[in-house]
Amino acid sequence: MNVQEESTSKKIKDTILSGEEGRIYFISDFVDLGNDALVAKVLYRLEKSNLLIRLSKGIYMYPVVTRFGVSYPSLHTIAKAIAERDKVKIMLTGHAALNQLGLSTQVPMNAIYLTSGSARTIQVGKRKITFKRSVPKNFQYKGSLLPLIVFAMKELGEKNIDDSVFRKIEDLLNKSDERESFEHDIALAPAWIRNLLLPIIKKNKI
């Protein structure tokens, strides 16, 4: 290892050790060092020395180690980190949205997101994060809860939304601290979802 490699390795290692356990790292986190190829090589070496864990190609984590072993981040945590890195917006959809809202106990193996960025699939072990490029309208929501409910309801379909689902959604809306955004966000929902949610919102004066 030459002088430059040693210096770069020390800077990266010091940064990681002084950071929080569980933090996700990308090559772009060290862009100030001015040599992406060398940074990639150092991150690879740190993984081989067990300081870092490789989550996917170019994605590493400073692990949280408990008495039960390494605590891995959720796909949602990884997806949010990727979105922050790329400075894009994402929206969780499908069964993962249902699970996050507590409308389903099924934990999906894969997660699908709408994105304002590039479409792609990230392999994380045996699981996948899929980003599907979507229209700007899907990213005009001001809050995070109502769009998640909207995409969960889309996944269920109108005929499968029964009283128990309504009660859970009503409870989520009542407990939300995003009430000020509901009036704006409900206008962006598809007509059939808007017609179903408006009575809940008006009834509880949300």
mmCIF file with all atom_site columns, C-alpha atoms in Angstrom:
data_model
loop_
_atom_site.group_PDB
_atom_site.id
_atom_site.type_symbol
_atom_site.label_atom_id
_atom_site.label_alt_id
_atom_site.label_comp_id
_atom_site.label_asym_id
_atom_site.label_entity_id
_atom_site.label_seq_id
_atom_site.pdbx_PDB_ins_code
_atom_site.Cartn_x
_atom_site.Cartn_y
_atom_site.Cartn_z
_atom_site.occupancy
_atom_site.B_iso_or_equiv
_atom_site.pdbx_formal_charge
_atom_site.auth_seq_id
_atom_site.auth_comp_id
_atom_site.auth_asym_id
_atom_site.auth_atom_id
_atom_site.pdbx_PDB_model_num
ATOM 1   C CA . MET A 1 1   ? 0.000   0.000   0.000   1.00 0.00 ? 1   MET A CA 1
ATOM 2   C CA . ASN A 1 2   ? 1.512   3.332   -1.067  1.00 0.00 ? 2   ASN A CA 1
ATOM 3   C CA . VAL A 1 3   ? 1.420   6.616   0.870   1.00 0.00 ? 3   VAL A CA 1
ATOM 4   C CA . GLN A 1 4   ? -1.733  7.880   -0.846  1.00 0.00 ? 4   GLN A CA 1
ATOM 5   C CA . GLU A 1 5   ? -3.563  4.621   -0.196  1.00 0.00 ? 5   GLU A CA 1
ATOM 6   C CA . GLU A 1 6   ? -2.511  4.611   3.449   1.00 0.00 ? 6   GLU A CA 1
ATOM 7   C CA . SER A 1 7   ? -3.644  8.212   3.906   1.00 0.00 ? 7   SER A CA 1
ATOM 8   C CA . THR A 1 8   ? -6.990  7.598   2.182   1.00 0.00 ? 8   THR A CA 1
ATOM 9   C CA . SER A 1 9   ? -7.546  4.394   4.144   1.00 0.00 ? 9   SER A CA 1
ATOM 10  C CA . LYS A 1 10  ? -6.872  6.148   7.455   1.00 0.00 ? 10  LYS A CA 1
ATOM 11  C CA . LYS A 1 11  ? -9.248  9.018   6.660   1.00 0.00 ? 11  LYS A CA 1
ATOM 12  C CA . ILE A 1 12  ? -12.061 6.677   5.659   1.00 0.00 ? 12  ILE A CA 1
ATOM 13  C CA . LYS A 1 13  ? -11.512 4.361   8.617   1.00 0.00 ? 13  LYS A CA 1
ATOM 14  C CA . ASP A 1 14  ? -11.438 7.286   11.068  1.00 0.00 ? 14  ASP A CA 1
ATOM 15  C CA . THR A 1 15  ? -14.654 8.678   9.580   1.00 0.00 ? 15  THR A CA 1
ATOM 16  C CA . ILE A 1 16  ? -16.427 5.326   9.920   1.00 0.00 ? 16  ILE A CA 1
ATOM 17  C CA . LEU A 1 17  ? -15.218 4.646   13.461  1.00 0.00 ? 17  LEU A CA 1
ATOM 18  C CA . SER A 1 18  ? -16.304 8.088   14.602  1.00 0.00 ? 18  SER A CA 1
ATOM 19  C CA . GLY A 1 19  ? -19.743 7.646   13.036  1.00 0.00 ? 19  GLY A CA 1
ATOM 20  C CA . GLU A 1 20  ? -22.841 5.836   14.206  1.00 0.00 ? 20  GLU A CA 1
ATOM 21  C CA . GLU A 1 21  ? -23.216 2.084   14.068  1.00 0.00 ? 21  GLU A CA 1
ATOM 22  C CA . GLY A 1 22  ? -25.718 1.086   11.430  1.00 0.00 ? 22  GLY A CA 1
ATOM 23  C CA . ARG A 1 23  ? -24.823 3.938   9.091   1.00 0.00 ? 23  ARG A CA 1
ATOM 24  C CA . ILE A 1 24  ? -24.832 3.110   5.390   1.00 0.00 ? 24  ILE A CA 1
ATOM 25  C CA . TYR A 1 25  ? -21.895 4.246   3.260   1.00 0.00 ? 25  TYR A CA 1
ATOM 26  C CA . PHE A 1 26  ? -21.418 4.833   -0.459  1.00 0.00 ? 26  PHE A CA 1
ATOM 27  C CA . ILE A 1 27  ? -18.353 5.789   -2.473  1.00 0.00 ? 27  ILE A CA 1
ATOM 28  C CA . SER A 1 28  ? -19.939 9.223   -2.933  1.00 0.00 ? 28  SER A CA 1
ATOM 29  C CA . ASP A 1 29  ? -19.726 9.818   0.831   1.00 0.00 ? 29  ASP A CA 1
ATOM 30  C CA . PHE A 1 30  ? -15.993 10.284  0.333   1.00 0.00 ? 30  PHE A CA 1
ATOM 31  C CA . VAL A 1 31  ? -16.066 12.384  -2.833  1.00 0.00 ? 31  VAL A CA 1
ATOM 32  C CA . ASP A 1 32  ? -13.944 15.028  -1.076  1.00 0.00 ? 32  ASP A CA 1
ATOM 33  C CA . LEU A 1 33  ? -10.993 12.602  -1.204  1.00 0.00 ? 33  LEU A CA 1
ATOM 34  C CA . GLY A 1 34  ? -10.978 13.004  -4.983  1.00 0.00 ? 34  GLY A CA 1
ATOM 35  C CA . ASN A 1 35  ? -10.360 9.410   -6.058  1.00 0.00 ? 35  ASN A CA 1
ATOM 36  C CA . ASP A 1 36  ? -13.439 7.201   -6.377  1.00 0.00 ? 36  ASP A CA 1
ATOM 37  C CA . ALA A 1 37  ? -11.469 4.192   -7.575  1.00 0.00 ? 37  ALA A CA 1
ATOM 38  C CA . LEU A 1 38  ? -9.205  4.326   -4.531  1.00 0.00 ? 38  LEU A CA 1
ATOM 39  C CA . VAL A 1 39  ? -12.175 4.852   -2.190  1.00 0.00 ? 39  VAL A CA 1
ATOM 40  C CA . ALA A 1 40  ? -13.862 1.775   -3.687  1.00 0.00 ? 40  ALA A CA 1
ATOM 41  C CA . LYS A 1 41  ? -10.695 -0.232  -3.091  1.00 0.00 ? 41  LYS A CA 1
ATOM 42  C CA . VAL A 1 42  ? -10.459 0.941   0.539   1.00 0.00 ? 42  VAL A CA 1
ATOM 43  C CA . LEU A 1 43  ? -14.113 0.155   1.257   1.00 0.00 ? 43  LEU A CA 1
ATOM 44  C CA . TYR A 1 44  ? -13.573 -3.317  -0.196  1.00 0.00 ? 44  TYR A CA 1
ATOM 45  C CA . ARG A 1 45  ? -10.568 -3.848  2.080   1.00 0.00 ? 45  ARG A CA 1
ATOM 46  C CA . LEU A 1 46  ? -12.480 -2.614  5.134   1.00 0.00 ? 46  LEU A CA 1
ATOM 47  C CA . GLU A 1 47  ? -15.206 -5.116  4.330   1.00 0.00 ? 47  GLU A CA 1
ATOM 48  C CA . LYS A 1 48  ? -12.650 -7.907  4.104   1.00 0.00 ? 48  LYS A CA 1
ATOM 49  C CA . SER A 1 49  ? -11.268 -6.857  7.490   1.00 0.00 ? 49  SER A CA 1
ATOM 50  C CA . ASN A 1 50  ? -14.844 -7.020  8.924   1.00 0.00 ? 50  ASN A CA 1
ATOM 51  C CA . LEU A 1 51  ? -15.068 -3.326  9.784   1.00 0.00 ? 51  LEU A CA 1
ATOM 52  C CA . LEU A 1 52  ? -17.802 -2.930  7.171   1.00 0.00 ? 52  LEU A CA 1
ATOM 53  C CA . ILE A 1 53  ? -20.496 -5.230  5.820   1.00 0.00 ? 53  ILE A CA 1
ATOM 54  C CA . ARG A 1 54  ? -21.318 -5.195  2.113   1.00 0.00 ? 54  ARG A CA 1
ATOM 55  C CA . LEU A 1 55  ? -25.078 -4.865  1.606   1.00 0.00 ? 55  LEU A CA 1
ATOM 56  C CA . SER A 1 56  ? -24.959 -4.658  -2.176  1.00 0.00 ? 56  SER A CA 1
ATOM 57  C CA . LYS A 1 57  ? -22.613 -3.520  -4.928  1.00 0.00 ? 57  LYS A CA 1
ATOM 58  C CA . GLY A 1 58  ? -21.086 -0.240  -3.736  1.00 0.00 ? 58  GLY A CA 1
ATOM 59  C CA . ILE A 1 59  ? -23.258 -0.167  -0.591  1.00 0.00 ? 59  ILE A CA 1
ATOM 60  C CA . TYR A 1 60  ? -21.673 -0.826  2.808   1.00 0.00 ? 60  TYR A CA 1
ATOM 61  C CA . MET A 1 61  ? -22.725 -0.588  6.442   1.00 0.00 ? 61  MET A CA 1
ATOM 62  C CA . TYR A 1 62  ? -20.861 -0.004  9.674   1.00 0.00 ? 62  TYR A CA 1
ATOM 63  C CA . PRO A 1 63  ? -22.575 -2.885  11.468  1.00 0.00 ? 63  PRO A CA 1
ATOM 64  C CA . VAL A 1 64  ? -24.644 -2.927  14.615  1.00 0.00 ? 64  VAL A CA 1
ATOM 65  C CA . VAL A 1 65  ? -23.574 -6.074  16.442  1.00 0.00 ? 65  VAL A CA 1
ATOM 66  C CA . THR A 1 66  ? -25.769 -7.480  19.207  1.00 0.00 ? 66  THR A CA 1
ATOM 67  C CA . ARG A 1 67  ? -25.545 -10.676 21.231  1.00 0.00 ? 67  ARG A CA 1
ATOM 68  C CA . PHE A 1 68  ? -27.724 -12.221 18.542  1.00 0.00 ? 68  PHE A CA 1
ATOM 69  C CA . GLY A 1 69  ? -25.334 -11.199 15.748  1.00 0.00 ? 69  GLY A CA 1
ATOM 70  C CA . VAL A 1 70  ? -25.353 -8.447  13.140  1.00 0.00 ? 70  VAL A CA 1
ATOM 71  C CA . SER A 1 71  ? -28.507 -6.328  12.964  1.00 0.00 ? 71  SER A CA 1
ATOM 72  C CA . TYR A 1 72  ? -29.178 -5.628  9.300   1.00 0.00 ? 72  TYR A CA 1
ATOM 73  C CA . PRO A 1 73  ? -31.123 -2.588  8.066   1.00 0.00 ? 73  PRO A CA 1
ATOM 74  C CA . SER A 1 74  ? -34.528 -2.983  6.465   1.00 0.00 ? 74  SER A CA 1
ATOM 75  C CA . LEU A 1 75  ? -34.927 -2.664  2.720   1.00 0.00 ? 75  LEU A CA 1
ATOM 76  C CA . HIS A 1 76  ? -36.768 0.601   3.399   1.00 0.00 ? 76  HIS A CA 1
ATOM 77  C CA . THR A 1 77  ? -33.769 2.012   5.272   1.00 0.00 ? 77  THR A CA 1
ATOM 78  C CA . ILE A 1 78  ? -31.475 1.063   2.401   1.00 0.00 ? 78  ILE A CA 1
ATOM 79  C CA . ALA A 1 79  ? -33.871 2.503   -0.189  1.00 0.00 ? 79  ALA A CA 1
ATOM 80  C CA . LYS A 1 80  ? -34.085 5.820   1.681   1.00 0.00 ? 80  LYS A CA 1
ATOM 81  C CA . ALA A 1 81  ? -30.288 6.003   1.899   1.00 0.00 ? 81  ALA A CA 1
ATOM 82  C CA . ILE A 1 82  ? -30.020 5.433   -1.861  1.00 0.00 ? 82  ILE A CA 1
ATOM 83  C CA . ALA A 1 83  ? -32.648 8.119   -2.524  1.00 0.00 ? 83  ALA A CA 1
ATOM 84  C CA . GLU A 1 84  ? -30.808 10.601  -0.298  1.00 0.00 ? 84  GLU A CA 1
ATOM 85  C CA . ARG A 1 85  ? -27.543 9.851   -2.076  1.00 0.00 ? 85  ARG A CA 1
ATOM 86  C CA . ASP A 1 86  ? -29.119 10.344  -5.499  1.00 0.00 ? 86  ASP A CA 1
ATOM 87  C CA . LYS A 1 87  ? -31.195 13.346  -4.355  1.00 0.00 ? 87  LYS A CA 1
ATOM 88  C CA . VAL A 1 88  ? -34.428 11.829  -5.679  1.00 0.00 ? 88  VAL A CA 1
ATOM 89  C CA . LYS A 1 89  ? -37.866 11.176  -4.247  1.00 0.00 ? 89  LYS A CA 1
ATOM 90  C CA . ILE A 1 90  ? -39.248 7.694   -3.695  1.00 0.00 ? 90  ILE A CA 1
ATOM 91  C CA . MET A 1 91  ? -42.642 6.293   -2.779  1.00 0.00 ? 91  MET A CA 1
ATOM 92  C CA . LEU A 1 92  ? -43.181 2.847   -1.270  1.00 0.00 ? 92  LEU A CA 1
ATOM 93  C CA . THR A 1 93  ? -45.843 0.748   -2.983  1.00 0.00 ? 93  THR A CA 1
ATOM 94  C CA . GLY A 1 94  ? -47.345 -2.724  -3.035  1.00 0.00 ? 94  GLY A CA 1
ATOM 95  C CA . HIS A 1 95  ? -47.238 -5.254  -0.210  1.00 0.00 ? 95  HIS A CA 1
ATOM 96  C CA . ALA A 1 96  ? -44.390 -3.377  1.486   1.00 0.00 ? 96  ALA A CA 1
ATOM 97  C CA . ALA A 1 97  ? -46.658 -0.336  1.863   1.00 0.00 ? 97  ALA A CA 1
ATOM 98  C CA . LEU A 1 98  ? -49.373 -2.520  3.384   1.00 0.00 ? 98  LEU A CA 1
ATOM 99  C CA . ASN A 1 99  ? -46.883 -4.020  5.835   1.00 0.00 ? 99  ASN A CA 1
ATOM 100 C CA . GLN A 1 100 ? -45.462 -0.663  6.866   1.00 0.00 ? 100 GLN A CA 1
ATOM 101 C CA . LEU A 1 101 ? -48.942 0.642   7.642   1.00 0.00 ? 101 LEU A CA 1
ATOM 102 C CA . GLY A 1 102 ? -49.845 -2.465  9.618   1.00 0.00 ? 102 GLY A CA 1
ATOM 103 C CA . LEU A 1 103 ? -52.530 -3.411  7.104   1.00 0.00 ? 103 LEU A CA 1
ATOM 104 C CA . SER A 1 104 ? -50.737 -6.697  6.459   1.00 0.00 ? 104 SER A CA 1
ATOM 105 C CA . THR A 1 105 ? -48.590 -8.909  8.651   1.00 0.00 ? 105 THR A CA 1
ATOM 106 C CA . GLN A 1 106 ? -46.867 -10.398 5.604   1.00 0.00 ? 106 GLN A CA 1
ATOM 107 C CA . VAL A 1 107 ? -43.268 -9.204  5.327   1.00 0.00 ? 107 VAL A CA 1
ATOM 108 C CA . PRO A 1 108 ? -42.478 -9.081  1.595   1.00 0.00 ? 108 PRO A CA 1
ATOM 109 C CA . MET A 1 109 ? -39.163 -10.442 0.362   1.00 0.00 ? 109 MET A CA 1
ATOM 110 C CA . ASN A 1 110 ? -38.808 -7.546  -2.074  1.00 0.00 ? 110 ASN A CA 1
ATOM 111 C CA . ALA A 1 111 ? -39.767 -3.878  -2.096  1.00 0.00 ? 111 ALA A CA 1
ATOM 112 C CA . ILE A 1 112 ? -41.001 -1.757  -5.012  1.00 0.00 ? 112 ILE A CA 1
ATOM 113 C CA . TYR A 1 113 ? -40.711 2.022   -5.053  1.00 0.00 ? 113 TYR A CA 1
ATOM 114 C CA . LEU A 1 114 ? -41.812 4.695   -7.440  1.00 0.00 ? 114 LEU A CA 1
ATOM 115 C CA . THR A 1 115 ? -38.956 7.118   -8.036  1.00 0.00 ? 115 THR A CA 1
ATOM 116 C CA . SER A 1 116 ? -38.349 10.502  -9.586  1.00 0.00 ? 116 SER A CA 1
ATOM 117 C CA . GLY A 1 117 ? -34.913 9.183   -10.598 1.00 0.00 ? 117 GLY A CA 1
ATOM 118 C CA . SER A 1 118 ? -33.660 6.333   -12.743 1.00 0.00 ? 118 SER A CA 1
ATOM 119 C CA . ALA A 1 119 ? -35.403 2.956   -12.914 1.00 0.00 ? 119 ALA A CA 1
ATOM 120 C CA . ARG A 1 120 ? -33.259 0.069   -11.656 1.00 0.00 ? 120 ARG A CA 1
ATOM 121 C CA . THR A 1 121 ? -33.123 -2.952  -9.380  1.00 0.00 ? 121 THR A CA 1
ATOM 122 C CA . ILE A 1 122 ? -30.747 -3.292  -6.424  1.00 0.00 ? 122 ILE A CA 1
ATOM 123 C CA . GLN A 1 123 ? -29.898 -6.799  -5.248  1.00 0.00 ? 123 GLN A CA 1
ATOM 124 C CA . VAL A 1 124 ? -29.530 -7.023  -1.458  1.00 0.00 ? 124 VAL A CA 1
ATOM 125 C CA . GLY A 1 125 ? -28.548 -10.587 -0.644  1.00 0.00 ? 125 GLY A CA 1
ATOM 126 C CA . LYS A 1 126 ? -31.475 -12.704 -1.791  1.00 0.00 ? 126 LYS A CA 1
ATOM 127 C CA . ARG A 1 127 ? -33.839 -9.724  -1.740  1.00 0.00 ? 127 ARG A CA 1
ATOM 128 C CA . LYS A 1 128 ? -34.455 -6.931  -4.241  1.00 0.00 ? 128 LYS A CA 1
ATOM 129 C CA . ILE A 1 129 ? -35.275 -3.242  -4.178  1.00 0.00 ? 129 ILE A CA 1
ATOM 130 C CA . THR A 1 130 ? -36.906 -2.138  -7.412  1.00 0.00 ? 130 THR A CA 1
ATOM 131 C CA . PHE A 1 131 ? -37.179 1.518   -8.375  1.00 0.00 ? 131 PHE A CA 1
ATOM 132 C CA . LYS A 1 132 ? -39.751 2.316   -11.052 1.00 0.00 ? 132 LYS A CA 1
ATOM 133 C CA . ARG A 1 133 ? -39.665 5.763   -12.621 1.00 0.00 ? 133 ARG A CA 1
ATOM 134 C CA . SER A 1 134 ? -43.022 7.481   -12.202 1.00 0.00 ? 134 SER A CA 1
ATOM 135 C CA . VAL A 1 135 ? -44.879 10.633  -13.213 1.00 0.00 ? 135 VAL A CA 1
ATOM 136 C CA . PRO A 1 136 ? -44.248 13.890  -11.260 1.00 0.00 ? 136 PRO A CA 1
ATOM 137 C CA . LYS A 1 137 ? -47.800 13.896  -9.829  1.00 0.00 ? 137 LYS A CA 1
ATOM 138 C CA . ASN A 1 138 ? -46.932 11.002  -7.527  1.00 0.00 ? 138 ASN A CA 1
ATOM 139 C CA . PHE A 1 139 ? -44.310 13.165  -5.815  1.00 0.00 ? 139 PHE A CA 1
ATOM 140 C CA . GLN A 1 140 ? -46.455 16.249  -5.226  1.00 0.00 ? 140 GLN A CA 1
ATOM 141 C CA . TYR A 1 141 ? -47.750 14.984  -1.885  1.00 0.00 ? 141 TYR A CA 1
ATOM 142 C CA . LYS A 1 142 ? -46.748 17.167  1.067   1.00 0.00 ? 142 LYS A CA 1
ATOM 143 C CA . GLY A 1 143 ? -47.055 14.452  3.713   1.00 0.00 ? 143 GLY A CA 1
ATOM 144 C CA . SER A 1 144 ? -45.807 10.884  3.871   1.00 0.00 ? 144 SER A CA 1
ATOM 145 C CA . LEU A 1 145 ? -48.764 9.049   5.448   1.00 0.00 ? 145 LEU A CA 1
ATOM 146 C CA . LEU A 1 146 ? -51.575 9.763   3.008   1.00 0.00 ? 146 LEU A CA 1
ATOM 147 C CA . PRO A 1 147 ? -49.645 8.771   -0.130  1.00 0.00 ? 147 PRO A CA 1
ATOM 148 C CA . LEU A 1 148 ? -48.598 5.566   1.618   1.00 0.00 ? 148 LEU A CA 1
ATOM 149 C CA . ILE A 1 149 ? -52.255 4.857   2.378   1.00 0.00 ? 149 ILE A CA 1
ATOM 150 C CA . VAL A 1 150 ? -53.186 5.653   -1.221  1.00 0.00 ? 150 VAL A CA 1
ATOM 151 C CA . PHE A 1 151 ? -50.669 3.180   -2.664  1.00 0.00 ? 151 PHE A CA 1
ATOM 152 C CA . ALA A 1 152 ? -51.639 0.551   -0.106  1.00 0.00 ? 152 ALA A CA 1
ATOM 153 C CA . MET A 1 153 ? -55.283 0.922   -1.103  1.00 0.00 ? 153 MET A CA 1
ATOM 154 C CA . LYS A 1 154 ? -54.318 0.638   -4.763  1.00 0.00 ? 154 LYS A CA 1
ATOM 155 C CA . GLU A 1 155 ? -52.569 -2.618  -3.968  1.00 0.00 ? 155 GLU A CA 1
ATOM 156 C CA . LEU A 1 156 ? -55.630 -3.988  -2.151  1.00 0.00 ? 156 LEU A CA 1
ATOM 157 C CA . GLY A 1 157 ? -58.126 -2.847  -4.758  1.00 0.00 ? 157 GLY A CA 1
ATOM 158 C CA . GLU A 1 158 ? -61.499 -1.246  -4.054  1.00 0.00 ? 158 GLU A CA 1
ATOM 159 C CA . LYS A 1 159 ? -63.364 -4.551  -3.618  1.00 0.00 ? 159 LYS A CA 1
ATOM 160 C CA . ASN A 1 160 ? -60.964 -5.753  -0.908  1.00 0.00 ? 160 ASN A CA 1
ATOM 161 C CA . ILE A 1 161 ? -61.225 -2.724  1.374   1.00 0.00 ? 161 ILE A CA 1
ATOM 162 C CA . ASP A 1 162 ? -63.550 -3.801  4.152   1.00 0.00 ? 162 ASP A CA 1
ATOM 163 C CA . ASP A 1 163 ? -64.617 -2.356  7.517   1.00 0.00 ? 163 ASP A CA 1
ATOM 164 C CA . SER A 1 164 ? -61.519 -3.632  9.323   1.00 0.00 ? 164 SER A CA 1
ATOM 165 C CA . VAL A 1 165 ? -59.259 -1.857  6.828   1.00 0.00 ? 165 VAL A CA 1
ATOM 166 C CA . PHE A 1 166 ? -61.288 1.333   7.222   1.00 0.00 ? 166 PHE A CA 1
ATOM 167 C CA . ARG A 1 167 ? -60.916 1.206   10.992  1.00 0.00 ? 167 ARG A CA 1
ATOM 168 C CA . LYS A 1 168 ? -57.162 0.802   10.733  1.00 0.00 ? 168 LYS A CA 1
ATOM 169 C CA . ILE A 1 169 ? -56.886 3.649   8.231   1.00 0.00 ? 169 ILE A CA 1
ATOM 170 C CA . GLU A 1 170 ? -59.055 5.876   10.405  1.00 0.00 ? 170 GLU A CA 1
ATOM 171 C CA . ASP A 1 171 ? -56.820 5.123   13.386  1.00 0.00 ? 171 ASP A CA 1
ATOM 172 C CA . LEU A 1 172 ? -53.721 5.982   11.352  1.00 0.00 ? 172 LEU A CA 1
ATOM 173 C CA . LEU A 1 173 ? -55.240 9.280   10.247  1.00 0.00 ? 173 LEU A CA 1
ATOM 174 C CA . ASN A 1 174 ? -56.335 10.181  13.784  1.00 0.00 ? 174 ASN A CA 1
ATOM 175 C CA . LYS A 1 175 ? -52.861 9.592   15.193  1.00 0.00 ? 175 LYS A CA 1
ATOM 176 C CA . SER A 1 176 ? -51.041 11.400  12.396  1.00 0.00 ? 176 SER A CA 1
ATOM 177 C CA . ASP A 1 177 ? -49.200 14.679  12.941  1.00 0.00 ? 177 ASP A CA 1
ATOM 178 C CA . GLU A 1 178 ? -49.552 15.505  9.228   1.00 0.00 ? 178 GLU A CA 1
ATOM 179 C CA . ARG A 1 179 ? -53.169 16.663  9.336   1.00 0.00 ? 179 ARG A CA 1
ATOM 180 C CA . GLU A 1 180 ? -52.385 20.024  7.781   1.00 0.00 ? 180 GLU A CA 1
ATOM 181 C CA . SER A 1 181 ? -51.306 18.296  4.581   1.00 0.00 ? 181 SER A CA 1
ATOM 182 C CA . PHE A 1 182 ? -54.371 16.058  4.219   1.00 0.00 ? 182 PHE A CA 1
ATOM 183 C CA . GLU A 1 183 ? -56.525 18.606  2.375   1.00 0.00 ? 183 GLU A CA 1
ATOM 184 C CA . HIS A 1 184 ? -53.808 19.123  -0.224  1.00 0.00 ? 184 HIS A CA 1
ATOM 185 C CA . ASP A 1 185 ? -52.839 15.450  -0.510  1.00 0.00 ? 185 ASP A CA 1
ATOM 186 C CA . ILE A 1 186 ? -56.330 13.972  -0.754  1.00 0.00 ? 186 ILE A CA 1
ATOM 187 C CA . ALA A 1 187 ? -56.879 15.967  -3.957  1.00 0.00 ? 187 ALA A CA 1
ATOM 188 C CA . LEU A 1 188 ? -54.031 14.009  -5.583  1.00 0.00 ? 188 LEU A CA 1
ATOM 189 C CA . ALA A 1 189 ? -55.569 10.600  -4.864  1.00 0.00 ? 189 ALA A CA 1
ATOM 190 C CA . PRO A 1 190 ? -57.520 8.658   -7.509  1.00 0.00 ? 190 PRO A CA 1
ATOM 191 C CA . ALA A 1 191 ? -61.244 9.444   -7.442  1.00 0.00 ? 191 ALA A CA 1
ATOM 192 C CA . TRP A 1 192 ? -62.336 6.129   -5.924  1.00 0.00 ? 192 TRP A CA 1
ATOM 193 C CA . ILE A 1 193 ? -59.824 6.411   -3.085  1.00 0.00 ? 193 ILE A CA 1
ATOM 194 C CA . ARG A 1 194 ? -60.673 10.073  -2.521  1.00 0.00 ? 194 ARG A CA 1
ATOM 195 C CA . ASN A 1 195 ? -64.363 9.188   -2.244  1.00 0.00 ? 195 ASN A CA 1
ATOM 196 C CA . LEU A 1 196 ? -63.581 6.498   0.337   1.00 0.00 ? 196 LEU A CA 1
ATOM 197 C CA . LEU A 1 197 ? -61.214 8.580   2.468   1.00 0.00 ? 197 LEU A CA 1
ATOM 198 C CA . LEU A 1 198 ? -63.057 11.899  2.524   1.00 0.00 ? 198 LEU A CA 1
ATOM 199 C CA . PRO A 1 199 ? -65.875 10.670  4.807   1.00 0.00 ? 199 PRO A CA 1
ATOM 200 C CA . ILE A 1 200 ? -63.285 9.444   7.326   1.00 0.00 ? 200 ILE A CA 1
ATOM 201 C CA . ILE A 1 201 ? -61.440 12.761  7.223   1.00 0.00 ? 201 ILE A CA 1
ATOM 202 C CA . LYS A 1 202 ? -64.620 14.861  7.497   1.00 0.00 ? 202 LYS A CA 1
ATOM 203 C CA . LYS A 1 203 ? -66.180 12.658  10.182  1.00 0.00 ? 203 LYS A CA 1
ATOM 204 C CA . ASN A 1 204 ? -63.228 13.116  12.464  1.00 0.00 ? 204 ASN A CA 1
ATOM 205 C CA . LYS A 1 205 ? -62.650 16.735  11.434  1.00 0.00 ? 205 LYS A CA 1
ATOM 206 C CA . ILE A 1 206 ? -59.094 15.918  10.497  1.00 0.00 ? 206 ILE A CA 1
#
